[in-house]
PDB file of C-alpha atoms in Angstrom:
ATOM      1  CA  MET A   1      25.793  46.697  29.693  1.00  0.00           C
ATOM      2  CA  SER A   2      22.644  48.687  30.526  1.00  0.00           C
ATOM      3  CA  THR A   3      19.351  47.264  31.627  1.00  0.00           C
ATOM      4  CA  PRO A   4      17.663  48.099  28.296  1.00  0.00           C
ATOM      5  CA  ASP A   5      20.462  46.266  26.485  1.00  0.00           C
ATOM      6  CA  ILE A   6      19.974  43.172  28.622  1.00  0.00           C
ATOM      7  CA  ALA A   7      16.216  43.296  28.002  1.00  0.00           C
ATOM      8  CA  CYS A   8      16.766  43.391  24.230  1.00  0.00           C
ATOM      9  CA  GLU A   9      18.770  40.175  24.460  1.00  0.00           C
ATOM     10  CA  THR A  10      16.435  38.214  26.723  1.00  0.00           C
ATOM     11  CA  VAL A  11      12.901  39.351  25.765  1.00  0.00           C
ATOM     12  CA  SER A  12      11.377  38.538  22.435  1.00  0.00           C
ATOM     13  CA  ALA A  13      10.307  41.455  20.285  1.00  0.00           C
ATOM     14  CA  PRO A  14       6.723  42.599  20.948  1.00  0.00           C
ATOM     15  CA  LYS A  15       4.051  42.051  18.310  1.00  0.00           C
ATOM     16  CA  GLN A  16       3.373  45.121  16.219  1.00  0.00           C
ATOM     17  CA  ALA A  17      -0.017  46.199  14.921  1.00  0.00           C
ATOM     18  CA  GLY A  18      -0.352  45.621  11.183  1.00  0.00           C
ATOM     19  CA  LEU A  19       2.533  43.100  11.129  1.00  0.00           C
ATOM     20  CA  SER A  20       2.627  39.315  11.196  1.00  0.00           C
ATOM     21  CA  ARG A  21       5.721  37.231  11.623  1.00  0.00           C
ATOM     22  CA  ILE A  22       5.883  33.915   9.742  1.00  0.00           C
ATOM     23  CA  GLY A  23       8.339  31.195  10.643  1.00  0.00           C
ATOM     24  CA  LEU A  24       9.564  28.698   8.016  1.00  0.00           C
ATOM     25  CA  ILE A  25      11.214  25.373   8.505  1.00  0.00           C
ATOM     26  CA  VAL A  26      12.951  24.508   5.216  1.00  0.00           C
ATOM     27  CA  PRO A  27      15.509  21.999   3.935  1.00  0.00           C
ATOM     28  CA  SER A  28      19.002  23.418   4.020  1.00  0.00           C
ATOM     29  CA  SER A  29      19.194  23.271   0.209  1.00  0.00           C
ATOM     30  CA  ASN A  30      15.842  24.970  -0.401  1.00  0.00           C
ATOM     31  CA  THR A  31      16.013  28.107  -2.499  1.00  0.00           C
ATOM     32  CA  THR A  32      12.393  28.469  -3.586  1.00  0.00           C
ATOM     33  CA  MET A  33      10.083  28.662  -0.576  1.00  0.00           C
ATOM     34  CA  GLU A  34      11.883  31.735   0.705  1.00  0.00           C
ATOM     35  CA  THR A  35      11.334  33.501  -2.576  1.00  0.00           C
ATOM     36  CA  GLU A  36       7.816  32.395  -3.618  1.00  0.00           C
ATOM     37  CA  LEU A  37       6.164  32.865  -0.195  1.00  0.00           C
ATOM     38  CA  PRO A  38       7.528  36.371   0.374  1.00  0.00           C
ATOM     39  CA  GLU A  39       6.408  37.310  -3.169  1.00  0.00           C
ATOM     40  CA  LEU A  40       2.926  35.976  -2.495  1.00  0.00           C
ATOM     41  CA  PHE A  41       2.683  37.837   0.797  1.00  0.00           C
ATOM     42  CA  ARG A  42       4.041  40.998  -0.850  1.00  0.00           C
ATOM     43  CA  ARG A  43       1.026  40.877  -3.143  1.00  0.00           C
ATOM     44  CA  GLN A  44      -1.219  40.313  -0.110  1.00  0.00           C
ATOM     45  CA  SER A  45       0.352  43.356   1.582  1.00  0.00           C
ATOM     46  CA  GLU A  46      -0.110  45.417  -1.574  1.00  0.00           C
ATOM     47  CA  ALA A  47      -3.839  44.633  -1.535  1.00  0.00           C
ATOM     48  CA  THR A  48      -4.471  44.885   2.223  1.00  0.00           C
ATOM     49  CA  GLY A  49      -1.750  47.086   3.772  1.00  0.00           C
ATOM     50  CA  HIS A  50      -0.906  44.386   6.294  1.00  0.00           C
ATOM     51  CA  ARG A  51       2.809  43.521   6.477  1.00  0.00           C
ATOM     52  CA  TYR A  52       4.547  40.140   6.817  1.00  0.00           C
ATOM     53  CA  THR A  53       8.098  39.218   7.714  1.00  0.00           C
ATOM     54  CA  PHE A  54       9.775  35.838   7.336  1.00  0.00           C
ATOM     55  CA  HIS A  55      12.083  33.983   9.756  1.00  0.00           C
ATOM     56  CA  SER A  56      13.613  30.674   8.770  1.00  0.00           C
ATOM     57  CA  ALA A  57      15.245  27.662  10.327  1.00  0.00           C
ATOM     58  CA  ARG A  58      17.066  25.196   8.116  1.00  0.00           C
ATOM     59  CA  ALA A  59      17.316  21.385   8.444  1.00  0.00           C
ATOM     60  CA  GLY A  60      19.995  19.510   6.602  1.00  0.00           C
ATOM     61  CA  MET A  61      18.934  17.897   3.303  1.00  0.00           C
ATOM     62  CA  LYS A  62      20.715  17.908  -0.042  1.00  0.00           C
ATOM     63  CA  ASN A  63      19.390  14.989  -2.047  1.00  0.00           C
ATOM     64  CA  VAL A  64      15.733  14.130  -2.305  1.00  0.00           C
ATOM     65  CA  ASN A  65      15.818  10.495  -1.202  1.00  0.00           C
ATOM     66  CA  ARG A  66      14.041   8.605   1.549  1.00  0.00           C
ATOM     67  CA  GLU A  67      17.068   8.424   3.835  1.00  0.00           C
ATOM     68  CA  GLU A  68      17.784  12.146   3.851  1.00  0.00           C
ATOM     69  CA  LEU A  69      14.121  12.997   4.098  1.00  0.00           C
ATOM     70  CA  LEU A  70      13.583  10.845   7.161  1.00  0.00           C
ATOM     71  CA  ALA A  71      16.735  12.276   8.757  1.00  0.00           C
ATOM     72  CA  MET A  72      15.398  15.777   8.241  1.00  0.00           C
ATOM     73  CA  VAL A  73      12.157  14.862  10.053  1.00  0.00           C
ATOM     74  CA  GLY A  74      14.094  14.336  13.264  1.00  0.00           C
ATOM     75  CA  LYS A  75      15.301  17.925  13.158  1.00  0.00           C
ATOM     76  CA  ALA A  76      11.872  19.547  12.805  1.00  0.00           C
ATOM     77  CA  ALA A  77      11.201  20.074  16.496  1.00  0.00           C
ATOM     78  CA  ASP A  78      14.572  21.721  17.159  1.00  0.00           C
ATOM     79  CA  CYS A  79      13.954  23.960  14.158  1.00  0.00           C
ATOM     80  CA  ALA A  80      10.535  24.844  15.449  1.00  0.00           C
ATOM     81  CA  ALA A  81      11.953  25.874  18.830  1.00  0.00           C
ATOM     82  CA  ALA A  82      14.650  27.939  17.139  1.00  0.00           C
ATOM     83  CA  VAL A  83      12.306  29.805  14.803  1.00  0.00           C
ATOM     84  CA  SER A  84       9.809  30.381  17.621  1.00  0.00           C
ATOM     85  CA  ASP A  85      12.421  32.487  19.366  1.00  0.00           C
ATOM     86  CA  ALA A  86      11.412  35.215  16.845  1.00  0.00           C
ATOM     87  CA  ASN A  87       7.960  35.156  18.471  1.00  0.00           C
ATOM     88  CA  VAL A  88       6.314  34.270  15.151  1.00  0.00           C
ATOM     89  CA  ASP A  89       2.555  34.159  14.620  1.00  0.00           C
ATOM     90  CA  ALA A  90       2.596  31.037  12.434  1.00  0.00           C
ATOM     91  CA  ILE A  91       5.071  28.335  11.499  1.00  0.00           C
ATOM     92  CA  ALA A  92       5.090  26.479   8.166  1.00  0.00           C
ATOM     93  CA  TYR A  93       6.983  23.208   7.849  1.00  0.00           C
ATOM     94  CA  ALA A  94       7.945  23.601   4.263  1.00  0.00           C
ATOM     95  CA  CYS A  95       9.069  20.221   3.062  1.00  0.00           C
ATOM     96  CA  LEU A  96       6.144  18.305   1.617  1.00  0.00           C
ATOM     97  CA  VAL A  97       7.868  15.051   0.728  1.00  0.00           C
ATOM     98  CA  ALA A  98       9.776  14.759   4.022  1.00  0.00           C
ATOM     99  CA  VAL A  99       6.431  14.545   5.803  1.00  0.00           C
ATOM    100  CA  MET A 100       4.778  12.273   3.241  1.00  0.00           C
ATOM    101  CA  ALA A 101       7.754   9.870   3.450  1.00  0.00           C
ATOM    102  CA  GLN A 102       6.599   9.000   6.990  1.00  0.00           C
ATOM    103  CA  GLY A 103       3.386   7.409   5.832  1.00  0.00           C
ATOM    104  CA  PRO A 104      -0.346   8.158   5.614  1.00  0.00           C
ATOM    105  CA  ASN A 105      -1.585  11.254   7.498  1.00  0.00           C
ATOM    106  CA  ALA A 106       1.936  11.914   8.852  1.00  0.00           C
ATOM    107  CA  HIS A 107       1.257  15.660   8.578  1.00  0.00           C
ATOM    108  CA  ILE A 108      -0.976  15.452  11.654  1.00  0.00           C
ATOM    109  CA  GLY A 109       1.763  14.193  13.940  1.00  0.00           C
ATOM    110  CA  SER A 110       4.392  16.471  12.410  1.00  0.00           C
ATOM    111  CA  GLU A 111       2.285  19.556  12.930  1.00  0.00           C
ATOM    112  CA  GLU A 112       1.490  18.540  16.507  1.00  0.00           C
ATOM    113  CA  SER A 113       5.182  17.958  17.260  1.00  0.00           C
ATOM    114  CA  ILE A 114       6.166  21.380  15.835  1.00  0.00           C
ATOM    115  CA  ALA A 115       3.340  23.121  17.715  1.00  0.00           C
ATOM    116  CA  GLN A 116       4.404  21.472  20.941  1.00  0.00           C
ATOM    117  CA  ALA A 117       8.052  22.414  20.470  1.00  0.00           C
ATOM    118  CA  ALA A 118       7.133  26.023  19.951  1.00  0.00           C
ATOM    119  CA  ALA A 119       4.781  26.041  22.940  1.00  0.00           C
ATOM    120  CA  ASP A 120       7.415  24.374  25.141  1.00  0.00           C
ATOM    121  CA  ASN A 121       9.789  27.127  24.123  1.00  0.00           C
ATOM    122  CA  GLY A 122       7.345  29.708  25.438  1.00  0.00           C
ATOM    123  CA  HIS A 123       6.191  30.979  22.042  1.00  0.00           C
ATOM    124  CA  PRO A 124       3.116  29.076  20.861  1.00  0.00           C
ATOM    125  CA  ALA A 125       2.169  29.600  17.216  1.00  0.00           C
ATOM    126  CA  ALA A 126      -0.270  28.292  14.637  1.00  0.00           C
ATOM    127  CA  VAL A 127       1.324  25.504  12.593  1.00  0.00           C
ATOM    128  CA  THR A 128       0.812  24.109   9.146  1.00  0.00           C
ATOM    129  CA  SER A 129       2.872  21.903   6.872  1.00  0.00           C
ATOM    130  CA  SER A 130       3.051  21.872   3.116  1.00  0.00           C
ATOM    131  CA  ALA A 131       1.927  18.270   3.076  1.00  0.00           C
ATOM    132  CA  GLY A 132      -1.073  18.944   5.294  1.00  0.00           C
ATOM    133  CA  ALA A 133      -1.867  22.196   3.506  1.00  0.00           C
ATOM    134  CA  LEU A 134      -1.966  20.492   0.129  1.00  0.00           C
ATOM    135  CA  VAL A 135      -4.352  17.689   1.059  1.00  0.00           C
ATOM    136  CA  ARG A 136      -6.580  19.850   3.289  1.00  0.00           C
ATOM    137  CA  THR A 137      -6.867  22.576   0.608  1.00  0.00           C
ATOM    138  CA  LEU A 138      -7.858  20.059  -2.023  1.00  0.00           C
ATOM    139  CA  GLN A 139     -10.421  18.582   0.342  1.00  0.00           C
ATOM    140  CA  GLU A 140     -11.791  22.027   1.237  1.00  0.00           C
ATOM    141  CA  MET A 141     -12.152  22.847  -2.451  1.00  0.00           C
ATOM    142  CA  GLY A 142     -14.192  19.676  -2.954  1.00  0.00           C
ATOM    143  CA  VAL A 143     -11.625  18.225  -5.351  1.00  0.00           C
ATOM    144  CA  ARG A 144     -11.944  14.526  -6.030  1.00  0.00           C
ATOM    145  CA  LYS A 145      -9.528  14.025  -8.938  1.00  0.00           C
ATOM    146  CA  ILE A 146      -6.281  15.733  -9.827  1.00  0.00           C
ATOM    147  CA  ALA A 147      -3.360  15.555 -12.233  1.00  0.00           C
ATOM    148  CA  MET A 148      -0.028  16.673 -10.803  1.00  0.00           C
ATOM    149  CA  VAL A 149       3.611  17.422 -11.599  1.00  0.00           C
ATOM    150  CA  THR A 150       6.556  16.574  -9.330  1.00  0.00           C
ATOM    151  CA  PRO A 151      10.324  16.943  -9.705  1.00  0.00           C
ATOM    152  CA  TYR A 152      10.952  13.713  -7.876  1.00  0.00           C
ATOM    153  CA  MET A 153      12.297  10.376  -8.939  1.00  0.00           C
ATOM    154  CA  LYS A 154       9.454   7.949  -9.741  1.00  0.00           C
ATOM    155  CA  PRO A 155       9.433   6.013  -6.478  1.00  0.00           C
ATOM    156  CA  LEU A 156       9.048   9.273  -4.477  1.00  0.00           C
ATOM    157  CA  THR A 157       6.371  10.492  -6.847  1.00  0.00           C
ATOM    158  CA  GLN A 158       4.482   7.221  -6.323  1.00  0.00           C
ATOM    159  CA  MET A 159       4.778   7.735  -2.554  1.00  0.00           C
ATOM    160  CA  VAL A 160       3.305  11.245  -2.885  1.00  0.00           C
ATOM    161  CA  ARG A 161       0.553   9.868  -5.109  1.00  0.00           C
ATOM    162  CA  GLU A 162      -0.373   7.249  -2.556  1.00  0.00           C
ATOM    163  CA  TYR A 163      -0.355   9.814   0.269  1.00  0.00           C
ATOM    164  CA  ILE A 164      -2.770  12.085  -1.597  1.00  0.00           C
ATOM    165  CA  GLU A 165      -4.979   9.167  -2.594  1.00  0.00           C
ATOM    166  CA  GLY A 166      -5.001   8.121   1.043  1.00  0.00           C
ATOM    167  CA  ALA A 167      -6.717  11.461   1.716  1.00  0.00           C
ATOM    168  CA  GLY A 168      -9.508  10.495  -0.652  1.00  0.00           C
ATOM    169  CA  ILE A 169      -8.301  12.313  -3.789  1.00  0.00           C
ATOM    170  CA  GLU A 170      -7.688  10.279  -6.952  1.00  0.00           C
ATOM    171  CA  VAL A 171      -4.543  11.108  -8.896  1.00  0.00           C
ATOM    172  CA  LEU A 172      -5.236  10.640 -12.594  1.00  0.00           C
ATOM    173  CA  GLU A 173      -1.620  11.208 -13.581  1.00  0.00           C
ATOM    174  CA  ALA A 174       1.564  12.149 -11.721  1.00  0.00           C
ATOM    175  CA  VAL A 175       4.433  13.307 -13.911  1.00  0.00           C
ATOM    176  CA  SER A 176       7.947  12.780 -12.510  1.00  0.00           C
ATOM    177  CA  LEU A 177      10.676  15.074 -13.769  1.00  0.00           C
ATOM    178  CA  GLU A 178      13.238  12.838 -12.024  1.00  0.00           C
ATOM    179  CA  VAL A 179      15.605  15.394 -10.525  1.00  0.00           C
ATOM    180  CA  ALA A 180      17.283  13.998  -7.425  1.00  0.00           C
ATOM    181  CA  ASP A 181      19.518  16.916  -6.381  1.00  0.00           C
ATOM    182  CA  ASN A 182      17.490  19.492  -4.478  1.00  0.00           C
ATOM    183  CA  LEU A 183      19.531  22.474  -5.696  1.00  0.00           C
ATOM    184  CA  ALA A 184      18.921  21.357  -9.266  1.00  0.00           C
ATOM    185  CA  VAL A 185      15.211  21.168  -8.552  1.00  0.00           C
ATOM    186  CA  GLY A 186      15.325  24.837  -7.515  1.00  0.00           C
ATOM    187  CA  CYS A 187      16.835  25.702 -10.892  1.00  0.00           C
ATOM    188  CA  LEU A 188      14.055  24.166 -12.975  1.00  0.00           C
ATOM    189  CA  ASP A 189      12.433  26.687 -15.290  1.00  0.00           C
ATOM    190  CA  PRO A 190       8.766  27.339 -14.387  1.00  0.00           C
ATOM    191  CA  GLN A 191       8.176  28.505 -17.935  1.00  0.00           C
ATOM    192  CA  ASN A 192       8.302  24.805 -18.960  1.00  0.00           C
ATOM    193  CA  LEU A 193       5.343  23.953 -16.733  1.00  0.00           C
ATOM    194  CA  PRO A 194       2.543  25.141 -19.093  1.00  0.00           C
ATOM    195  CA  GLU A 195       3.670  22.712 -21.775  1.00  0.00           C
ATOM    196  CA  ILE A 196       3.921  19.906 -19.216  1.00  0.00           C
ATOM    197  CA  ALA A 197       0.454  20.741 -17.912  1.00  0.00           C
ATOM    198  CA  ARG A 198      -1.019  20.692 -21.433  1.00  0.00           C
ATOM    199  CA  ASN A 199       0.194  17.139 -21.822  1.00  0.00           C
ATOM    200  CA  LEU A 200      -1.189  15.849 -18.510  1.00  0.00           C
ATOM    201  CA  ALA A 201      -3.907  13.186 -18.677  1.00  0.00           C
ATOM    202  CA  ARG A 202      -6.441  15.488 -17.074  1.00  0.00           C
ATOM    203  CA  GLU A 203      -9.787  14.309 -18.408  1.00  0.00           C
ATOM    204  CA  GLY A 204     -12.120  14.295 -15.446  1.00  0.00           C
ATOM    205  CA  ALA A 205      -9.722  16.229 -13.279  1.00  0.00           C
ATOM    206  CA  ASP A 206     -11.115  18.829 -10.885  1.00  0.00           C
ATOM    207  CA  ALA A 207      -7.795  20.602 -10.364  1.00  0.00           C
ATOM    208  CA  ILE A 208      -4.122  20.561 -11.291  1.00  0.00           C
ATOM    209  CA  VAL A 209      -1.305  20.402  -8.723  1.00  0.00           C
ATOM    210  CA  LEU A 210       1.352  22.159 -10.804  1.00  0.00           C
ATOM    211  CA  SER A 211       4.158  21.614  -8.265  1.00  0.00           C
ATOM    212  CA  ALA A 212       3.816  18.971  -5.576  1.00  0.00           C
ATOM    213  CA  CYS A 213       7.075  20.243  -4.112  1.00  0.00           C
ATOM    214  CA  VAL A 214       8.092  23.355  -2.183  1.00  0.00           C
ATOM    215  CA  GLN A 215      11.420  23.524  -4.100  1.00  0.00           C
ATOM    216  CA  MET A 216      10.227  23.339  -7.694  1.00  0.00           C
ATOM    217  CA  PRO A 217       9.618  26.941  -8.894  1.00  0.00           C
ATOM    218  CA  SER A 218       6.054  27.342 -10.230  1.00  0.00           C
ATOM    219  CA  LEU A 219       4.608  30.742  -9.288  1.00  0.00           C
ATOM    220  CA  PRO A 220       5.176  32.407 -12.676  1.00  0.00           C
ATOM    221  CA  ALA A 221       3.126  29.651 -14.341  1.00  0.00           C
ATOM    222  CA  VAL A 222       0.183  29.183 -11.980  1.00  0.00           C
ATOM    223  CA  GLN A 223      -2.177  31.856 -13.368  1.00  0.00           C
ATOM    224  CA  MET A 224      -1.136  31.116 -16.947  1.00  0.00           C
ATOM    225  CA  VAL A 225      -2.009  27.430 -16.649  1.00  0.00           C
ATOM    226  CA  GLU A 226      -5.252  28.094 -14.763  1.00  0.00           C
ATOM    227  CA  ASP A 227      -6.379  30.579 -17.394  1.00  0.00           C
ATOM    228  CA  GLU A 228      -5.447  28.332 -20.311  1.00  0.00           C
ATOM    229  CA  LEU A 229      -6.768  25.027 -19.081  1.00  0.00           C
ATOM    230  CA  GLY A 230      -9.809  26.274 -17.161  1.00  0.00           C
ATOM    231  CA  LEU A 231      -9.072  24.235 -14.031  1.00  0.00           C
ATOM    232  CA  PRO A 232      -8.069  25.496 -10.573  1.00  0.00           C
ATOM    233  CA  VAL A 233      -4.274  25.263 -10.223  1.00  0.00           C
ATOM    234  CA  ILE A 234      -2.562  24.969  -6.868  1.00  0.00           C
ATOM    235  CA  THR A 235       0.936  24.217  -5.743  1.00  0.00           C
ATOM    236  CA  ALA A 236       2.625  23.262  -2.479  1.00  0.00           C
ATOM    237  CA  ALA A 237       3.502  26.935  -2.050  1.00  0.00           C
ATOM    238  CA  THR A 238       0.076  28.373  -2.774  1.00  0.00           C
ATOM    239  CA  ALA A 239      -1.635  25.852  -0.511  1.00  0.00           C
ATOM    240  CA  THR A 240       0.817  26.655   2.270  1.00  0.00           C
ATOM    241  CA  THR A 241       0.195  30.357   1.797  1.00  0.00           C
ATOM    242  CA  TYR A 242      -3.567  29.767   1.885  1.00  0.00           C
ATOM    243  CA  GLU A 243      -3.328  27.909   5.242  1.00  0.00           C
ATOM    244  CA  ILE A 244      -1.050  30.538   6.763  1.00  0.00           C
ATOM    245  CA  LEU A 245      -3.560  33.236   5.845  1.00  0.00           C
ATOM    246  CA  LYS A 246      -6.345  31.155   7.351  1.00  0.00           C
ATOM    247  CA  ALA A 247      -4.400  30.656  10.566  1.00  0.00           C
ATOM    248  CA  LEU A 248      -3.941  34.402  10.809  1.00  0.00           C
ATOM    249  CA  ASP A 249      -7.641  34.967   9.961  1.00  0.00           C
ATOM    250  CA  HIS A 250      -6.651  37.033   6.890  1.00  0.00           C
ATOM    251  CA  LYS A 251      -8.757  36.826   3.705  1.00  0.00           C
ATOM    252  CA  PRO A 252      -6.613  35.988   0.668  1.00  0.00           C
ATOM    253  CA  SER A 253      -6.262  38.942  -1.686  1.00  0.00           C
ATOM    254  CA  ILE A 254      -3.395  37.829  -3.887  1.00  0.00           C
ATOM    255  CA  SER A 255      -3.394  38.527  -7.599  1.00  0.00           C
ATOM    256  CA  GLY A 256      -1.836  36.447 -10.379  1.00  0.00           C
ATOM    257  CA  ALA A 257      -1.456  33.236  -8.364  1.00  0.00           C
ATOM    258  CA  GLY A 258      -4.677  31.351  -9.136  1.00  0.00           C
ATOM    259  CA  SER A 259      -8.224  31.520  -7.874  1.00  0.00           C
ATOM    260  CA  LEU A 260      -7.367  29.881  -4.553  1.00  0.00           C
ATOM    261  CA  LEU A 261      -5.495  32.956  -3.335  1.00  0.00           C
ATOM    262  CA  SER A 262      -7.546  35.588  -5.225  1.00  0.00           C
ATOM    263  CA  GLY A 263     -10.322  35.700  -2.621  1.00  0.00           C
ATOM    264  CA  ALA A 264     -12.824  34.309  -5.131  1.00  0.00           C
ATOM    265  CA  PRO A 265     -13.951  30.682  -4.757  1.00  0.00           C
ATOM    266  CA  ALA A 266     -12.265  28.299  -7.125  1.00  0.00           C
ATOM    267  CA  LYS A 267     -14.551  27.204  -9.942  1.00  0.00           C
ATOM    268  CA  LEU A 268     -14.549  23.444 -10.232  1.00  0.00           C
ATOM    269  CA  PRO A 269     -15.767  21.772 -13.394  1.00  0.00           C
ATOM    270  CA  ALA A 270     -19.522  21.420 -13.841  1.00  0.00           C
ATOM    271  CA  GLY A 271     -21.115  18.619 -11.912  1.00  0.00           C
ATOM    272  CA  ILE A 272     -18.634  18.653  -9.067  1.00  0.00           C
TER     273      ILE A 272
END
């Protein structure tokens, strides 16, 4: 084996101008985050010319219940070290409810643990989590009241509700679609979301969280619901995308995915 061959195996690929690498930590049964995020960043690339690649590590989780979610949490640091081998610029821990299942403000410790694992592996990277991204984005927007949709069973939806309310944001209504199998969640039709959103108890809401889950497909409905209902619409995926772009110091320039990612400030209802 030649010296250049050895170097290719032991030295991480150098950073390239005009290219950012994004690491994802996802549940093993996730089929949505690795489709919606690349599509969002494809639109960003189309607008800006900057390119993005995605590099994933998977942690075992099939059913969305507290036991499997907590088991997944213990694998996050190992996943972070593995994905950091790709010398990524940012890492997103893309399982909202696994973090929230740990209790109030758990995203802070989860993000610190992932960042430490990547740094200890010799490849420090900016870190966000879908749980942290959702609550921080709502806070940054000045949102005080939301209505939201989740695919979870009612006890998990209540846990998510309490987590968000613990961040100072009132949840006026939280609809549970009650799908326990994570693969089945990924097969839900996003075209059903506009009708669900119309029926939300949203009087007084400042925004709608159309999918409080990284696995429930929602991207095709985000702009449609925002245009129809006149409220900012965000999802776990769009909030995560927003924070990744912030970490990279890139201005959002994404079309068709709501005002949050358009580059224009979200318009909250009058009086907010």
